[in-house]
Amino acid sequence: PRRPKVNVEESPSHKHGSDDDGNQDGGSQCGKSPSDTEALAKRAAQRVRERAAAAAAEEEAEKLRRQLEASEREAENARRVEKLQQVTKQRVVQRKKQQHLEEEARIAENRAVEEHKKKSEEVAAAAREEAERRIQEQQRMRRELIKHDQALLEQMQREAADQS
């Protein structure tokens, strides 16, 4: 059976220095038994699996990070929408209050106009009554003056008749 080819550059046991067991080997495979080579191949395969698992975990972490960022953006957008709705609601409430105040002002103004008109009518009626009273008073005084003048004229006529 063929054994998998071991990448000499990636395997730390083939770098000058020490193999996985810490033994100095100078980087060559000469003199190794088949079981040593098999152990190296197993370790290399394990490292490949670990790297693949680490890459998959890193990909998953990146995916989760992107999901987290997206969810943070959604939360921020939701906060903005909520704030906008709150501001809109406040504006609606303020607009209603303003309309209510304007309606109250209009009612008060109409009431004041009506009261002024009523008072004006009352004042006008009182002035008419006063004018009529004065006219009647003047007419009464005129009648009295006329009566008085007639009485004087009659008296003067009697006196003149008496003298003649």
PDB file of C-alpha atoms in Angstrom:
ATOM      1  CA  PRO A   1       0.000   0.000   0.000  1.00  0.00           C
ATOM      2  CA  ARG A   2       1.166   3.506  -0.853  1.00  0.00           C
ATOM      3  CA  ARG A   3       1.634   5.885   1.967  1.00  0.00           C
ATOM      4  CA  PRO A   4       0.613   9.538   1.694  1.00  0.00           C
ATOM      5  CA  LYS A   5       3.388  11.833   0.680  1.00  0.00           C
ATOM      6  CA  VAL A   6       4.526  13.962   3.594  1.00  0.00           C
ATOM      7  CA  ASN A   7       5.089  17.638   2.817  1.00  0.00           C
ATOM      8  CA  VAL A   8       8.658  18.120   3.925  1.00  0.00           C
ATOM      9  CA  GLU A   9       8.350  21.926   4.314  1.00  0.00           C
ATOM     10  CA  GLU A  10       5.263  21.821   6.531  1.00  0.00           C
ATOM     11  CA  SER A  11       6.335  19.031   8.827  1.00  0.00           C
ATOM     12  CA  PRO A  12       8.251  20.387  11.817  1.00  0.00           C
ATOM     13  CA  SER A  13      10.153  17.108  12.090  1.00  0.00           C
ATOM     14  CA  HIS A  14      11.835  17.776   8.757  1.00  0.00           C
ATOM     15  CA  LYS A  15      13.107  21.147   9.682  1.00  0.00           C
ATOM     16  CA  HIS A  16      16.633  21.163  10.949  1.00  0.00           C
ATOM     17  CA  GLY A  17      16.525  20.829  14.656  1.00  0.00           C
ATOM     18  CA  SER A  18      14.262  18.288  16.345  1.00  0.00           C
ATOM     19  CA  ASP A  19      11.370  16.026  15.400  1.00  0.00           C
ATOM     20  CA  ASP A  20       8.046  15.894  17.269  1.00  0.00           C
ATOM     21  CA  ASP A  21       9.619  13.862  20.020  1.00  0.00           C
ATOM     22  CA  GLY A  22      12.349  16.451  20.540  1.00  0.00           C
ATOM     23  CA  ASN A  23      15.053  14.204  19.070  1.00  0.00           C
ATOM     24  CA  GLN A  24      17.768  15.798  16.969  1.00  0.00           C
ATOM     25  CA  ASP A  25      17.500  14.375  13.482  1.00  0.00           C
ATOM     26  CA  GLY A  26      19.179  16.886  11.213  1.00  0.00           C
ATOM     27  CA  GLY A  27      16.167  16.852   8.924  1.00  0.00           C
ATOM     28  CA  SER A  28      16.726  13.520   7.145  1.00  0.00           C
ATOM     29  CA  GLN A  29      14.600  10.365   7.092  1.00  0.00           C
ATOM     30  CA  CYS A  30      17.458   7.985   6.635  1.00  0.00           C
ATOM     31  CA  GLY A  31      17.502   5.136   9.072  1.00  0.00           C
ATOM     32  CA  LYS A  32      13.827   5.513  10.138  1.00  0.00           C
ATOM     33  CA  SER A  33      11.742   2.401  10.520  1.00  0.00           C
ATOM     34  CA  PRO A  34       8.391   2.023   8.723  1.00  0.00           C
ATOM     35  CA  SER A  35       6.568   2.497  12.043  1.00  0.00           C
ATOM     36  CA  ASP A  36       8.351   5.866  12.544  1.00  0.00           C
ATOM     37  CA  THR A  37       7.367   6.944   9.051  1.00  0.00           C
ATOM     38  CA  GLU A  38       3.798   5.826   9.709  1.00  0.00           C
ATOM     39  CA  ALA A  39       3.725   7.785  12.961  1.00  0.00           C
ATOM     40  CA  LEU A  40       5.035  10.859  11.133  1.00  0.00           C
ATOM     41  CA  ALA A  41       2.376  10.435   8.452  1.00  0.00           C
ATOM     42  CA  LYS A  42      -0.324  10.083  11.114  1.00  0.00           C
ATOM     43  CA  ARG A  43       0.927  13.222  12.865  1.00  0.00           C
ATOM     44  CA  ALA A  44       1.030  15.096   9.554  1.00  0.00           C
ATOM     45  CA  ALA A  45      -2.513  13.970   8.759  1.00  0.00           C
ATOM     46  CA  GLN A  46      -3.584  15.028  12.261  1.00  0.00           C
ATOM     47  CA  ARG A  47      -2.037  18.478  11.717  1.00  0.00           C
ATOM     48  CA  VAL A  48      -3.839  18.759   8.351  1.00  0.00           C
ATOM     49  CA  ARG A  49      -7.123  17.849  10.075  1.00  0.00           C
ATOM     50  CA  GLU A  50      -6.398  20.338  12.870  1.00  0.00           C
ATOM     51  CA  ARG A  51      -5.626  23.070  10.340  1.00  0.00           C
ATOM     52  CA  ALA A  52      -8.821  22.247   8.426  1.00  0.00           C
ATOM     53  CA  ALA A  53     -10.788  22.302  11.680  1.00  0.00           C
ATOM     54  CA  ALA A  54      -9.139  25.601  12.673  1.00  0.00           C
ATOM     55  CA  ALA A  55      -9.931  27.071   9.236  1.00  0.00           C
ATOM     56  CA  ALA A  56     -13.551  25.863   9.544  1.00  0.00           C
ATOM     57  CA  ALA A  57     -13.769  27.287  13.066  1.00  0.00           C
ATOM     58  CA  GLU A  58     -12.310  30.571  11.819  1.00  0.00           C
ATOM     59  CA  GLU A  59     -14.846  30.607   8.973  1.00  0.00           C
ATOM     60  CA  GLU A  60     -17.651  29.899  11.439  1.00  0.00           C
ATOM     61  CA  ALA A  61     -16.339  32.644  13.746  1.00  0.00           C
ATOM     62  CA  GLU A  62     -16.244  35.086  10.793  1.00  0.00           C
ATOM     63  CA  LYS A  63     -19.769  34.051   9.835  1.00  0.00           C
ATOM     64  CA  LEU A  64     -20.946  34.580  13.425  1.00  0.00           C
ATOM     65  CA  ARG A  65     -19.125  37.938  13.557  1.00  0.00           C
ATOM     66  CA  ARG A  66     -20.924  39.039  10.363  1.00  0.00           C
ATOM     67  CA  GLN A  67     -24.243  37.846  11.804  1.00  0.00           C
ATOM     68  CA  LEU A  68     -23.513  39.760  15.009  1.00  0.00           C
ATOM     69  CA  GLU A  69     -22.680  42.921  13.043  1.00  0.00           C
ATOM     70  CA  ALA A  70     -25.868  42.512  10.984  1.00  0.00           C
ATOM     71  CA  SER A  71     -27.917  42.016  14.126  1.00  0.00           C
ATOM     72  CA  GLU A  72     -26.263  45.072  15.744  1.00  0.00           C
ATOM     73  CA  ARG A  73     -27.145  47.108  12.630  1.00  0.00           C
ATOM     74  CA  GLU A  74     -30.721  45.826  12.811  1.00  0.00           C
ATOM     75  CA  ALA A  75     -30.886  46.733  16.507  1.00  0.00           C
ATOM     76  CA  GLU A  76     -29.499  50.213  15.763  1.00  0.00           C
ATOM     77  CA  ASN A  77     -32.014  50.636  12.947  1.00  0.00           C
ATOM     78  CA  ALA A  78     -34.785  49.472  15.269  1.00  0.00           C
ATOM     79  CA  ARG A  79     -33.647  52.042  17.885  1.00  0.00           C
ATOM     80  CA  ARG A  80     -33.646  54.748  15.203  1.00  0.00           C
ATOM     81  CA  VAL A  81     -37.111  53.743  14.015  1.00  0.00           C
ATOM     82  CA  GLU A  82     -38.369  53.697  17.616  1.00  0.00           C
ATOM     83  CA  LYS A  83     -36.847  57.133  18.261  1.00  0.00           C
ATOM     84  CA  LEU A  84     -38.382  58.444  15.025  1.00  0.00           C
ATOM     85  CA  GLN A  85     -41.774  57.006  16.012  1.00  0.00           C
ATOM     86  CA  GLN A  86     -41.426  58.599  19.454  1.00  0.00           C
ATOM     87  CA  VAL A  87     -40.565  61.992  17.904  1.00  0.00           C
ATOM     88  CA  THR A  88     -43.466  61.618  15.453  1.00  0.00           C
ATOM     89  CA  LYS A  89     -45.815  60.719  18.315  1.00  0.00           C
ATOM     90  CA  GLN A  90     -44.618  63.769  20.296  1.00  0.00           C
ATOM     91  CA  ARG A  91     -45.180  65.991  17.260  1.00  0.00           C
ATOM     92  CA  VAL A  92     -48.694  64.598  16.822  1.00  0.00           C
ATOM     93  CA  VAL A  93     -49.426  65.249  20.508  1.00  0.00           C
ATOM     94  CA  GLN A  94     -48.000  68.785  20.240  1.00  0.00           C
ATOM     95  CA  ARG A  95     -50.011  69.417  17.062  1.00  0.00           C
ATOM     96  CA  LYS A  96     -53.192  68.215  18.806  1.00  0.00           C
ATOM     97  CA  LYS A  97     -52.439  70.436  21.823  1.00  0.00           C
ATOM     98  CA  GLN A  98     -51.811  73.398  19.503  1.00  0.00           C
ATOM     99  CA  GLN A  99     -55.053  72.723  17.601  1.00  0.00           C
ATOM    100  CA  HIS A 100     -56.904  72.453  20.913  1.00  0.00           C
ATOM    101  CA  LEU A 101     -55.414  75.760  22.114  1.00  0.00           C
ATOM    102  CA  GLU A 102     -56.242  77.419  18.779  1.00  0.00           C
ATOM    103  CA  GLU A 103     -59.833  76.126  19.041  1.00  0.00           C
ATOM    104  CA  GLU A 104     -60.092  77.427  22.631  1.00  0.00           C
ATOM    105  CA  ALA A 105     -58.695  80.798  21.509  1.00  0.00           C
ATOM    106  CA  ARG A 106     -61.201  80.932  18.623  1.00  0.00           C
ATOM    107  CA  ILE A 107     -64.075  80.082  20.996  1.00  0.00           C
ATOM    108  CA  ALA A 108     -62.906  82.705  23.515  1.00  0.00           C
ATOM    109  CA  GLU A 109     -62.585  85.297  20.745  1.00  0.00           C
ATOM    110  CA  ASN A 110     -66.082  84.497  19.440  1.00  0.00           C
ATOM    111  CA  ARG A 111     -67.433  84.677  22.990  1.00  0.00           C
ATOM    112  CA  ALA A 112     -65.715  88.054  23.503  1.00  0.00           C
ATOM    113  CA  VAL A 113     -67.159  89.346  20.221  1.00  0.00           C
ATOM    114  CA  GLU A 114     -70.621  88.131  21.233  1.00  0.00           C
ATOM    115  CA  GLU A 115     -70.299  89.696  24.691  1.00  0.00           C
ATOM    116  CA  HIS A 116     -69.028  92.926  23.169  1.00  0.00           C
ATOM    117  CA  LYS A 117     -71.898  92.908  20.694  1.00  0.00           C
ATOM    118  CA  LYS A 118     -74.328  92.148  23.527  1.00  0.00           C
ATOM    119  CA  LYS A 119     -72.835  94.922  25.676  1.00  0.00           C
ATOM    120  CA  SER A 120     -72.865  97.233  22.683  1.00  0.00           C
ATOM    121  CA  GLU A 121     -76.520  96.370  22.114  1.00  0.00           C
ATOM    122  CA  GLU A 122     -77.210  96.903  25.812  1.00  0.00           C
ATOM    123  CA  VAL A 123     -75.321 100.196  25.740  1.00  0.00           C
ATOM    124  CA  ALA A 124     -77.125 101.183  22.537  1.00  0.00           C
ATOM    125  CA  ALA A 125     -80.479 100.223  24.056  1.00  0.00           C
ATOM    126  CA  ALA A 126     -79.662 102.201  27.191  1.00  0.00           C
ATOM    127  CA  ALA A 127     -78.580 105.161  25.034  1.00  0.00           C
ATOM    128  CA  ARG A 128     -81.814 104.895  23.009  1.00  0.00           C
ATOM    129  CA  GLU A 129     -83.845 104.770  26.219  1.00  0.00           C
ATOM    130  CA  GLU A 130     -81.920 107.776  27.568  1.00  0.00           C
ATOM    131  CA  ALA A 131     -82.439 109.644  24.296  1.00  0.00           C
ATOM    132  CA  GLU A 132     -86.159 108.829  24.273  1.00  0.00           C
ATOM    133  CA  ARG A 133     -86.419 109.895  27.902  1.00  0.00           C
ATOM    134  CA  ARG A 134     -84.666 113.186  27.083  1.00  0.00           C
ATOM    135  CA  ILE A 135     -86.862 113.719  24.023  1.00  0.00           C
ATOM    136  CA  GLN A 136     -89.960 113.086  26.127  1.00  0.00           C
ATOM    137  CA  GLU A 137     -88.588 115.414  28.790  1.00  0.00           C
ATOM    138  CA  GLN A 138     -87.931 118.117  26.168  1.00  0.00           C
ATOM    139  CA  GLN A 139     -91.416 117.628  24.692  1.00  0.00           C
ATOM    140  CA  ARG A 140     -92.962 117.863  28.164  1.00  0.00           C
ATOM    141  CA  MET A 141     -90.942 121.027  28.882  1.00  0.00           C
ATOM    142  CA  ARG A 142     -91.984 122.454  25.498  1.00  0.00           C
ATOM    143  CA  ARG A 143     -95.657 121.731  26.261  1.00  0.00           C
ATOM    144  CA  GLU A 144     -95.244 123.342  29.653  1.00  0.00           C
ATOM    145  CA  LEU A 145     -93.559 126.369  28.042  1.00  0.00           C
ATOM    146  CA  ILE A 146     -96.330 126.557  25.463  1.00  0.00           C
ATOM    147  CA  LYS A 147     -98.947 126.318  28.233  1.00  0.00           C
ATOM    148  CA  HIS A 148     -97.042 128.904  30.221  1.00  0.00           C
ATOM    149  CA  ASP A 149     -96.748 131.165  27.151  1.00  0.00           C
ATOM    150  CA  GLN A 150    -100.452 130.713  26.424  1.00  0.00           C
ATOM    151  CA  ALA A 151    -101.299 131.466  30.027  1.00  0.00           C
ATOM    152  CA  LEU A 152     -99.130 134.602  29.861  1.00  0.00           C
ATOM    153  CA  LEU A 153    -100.703 135.612  26.540  1.00  0.00           C
ATOM    154  CA  GLU A 154    -104.209 135.058  27.948  1.00  0.00           C
ATOM    155  CA  GLN A 155    -103.297 137.020  31.064  1.00  0.00           C
ATOM    156  CA  MET A 156    -101.858 139.825  28.942  1.00  0.00           C
ATOM    157  CA  GLN A 157    -105.000 139.788  26.767  1.00  0.00           C
ATOM    158  CA  ARG A 158    -107.218 139.967  29.876  1.00  0.00           C
ATOM    159  CA  GLU A 159    -105.178 142.772  31.287  1.00  0.00           C
ATOM    160  CA  ALA A 160    -105.372 144.607  27.977  1.00  0.00           C
ATOM    161  CA  ALA A 161    -109.105 143.981  27.816  1.00  0.00           C
ATOM    162  CA  ASP A 162    -109.435 145.198  31.387  1.00  0.00           C
ATOM    163  CA  GLN A 163    -107.536 148.368  30.545  1.00  0.00           C
ATOM    164  CA  SER A 164    -109.629 149.215  27.597  1.00  0.00           C
TER     165      SER A 164
END
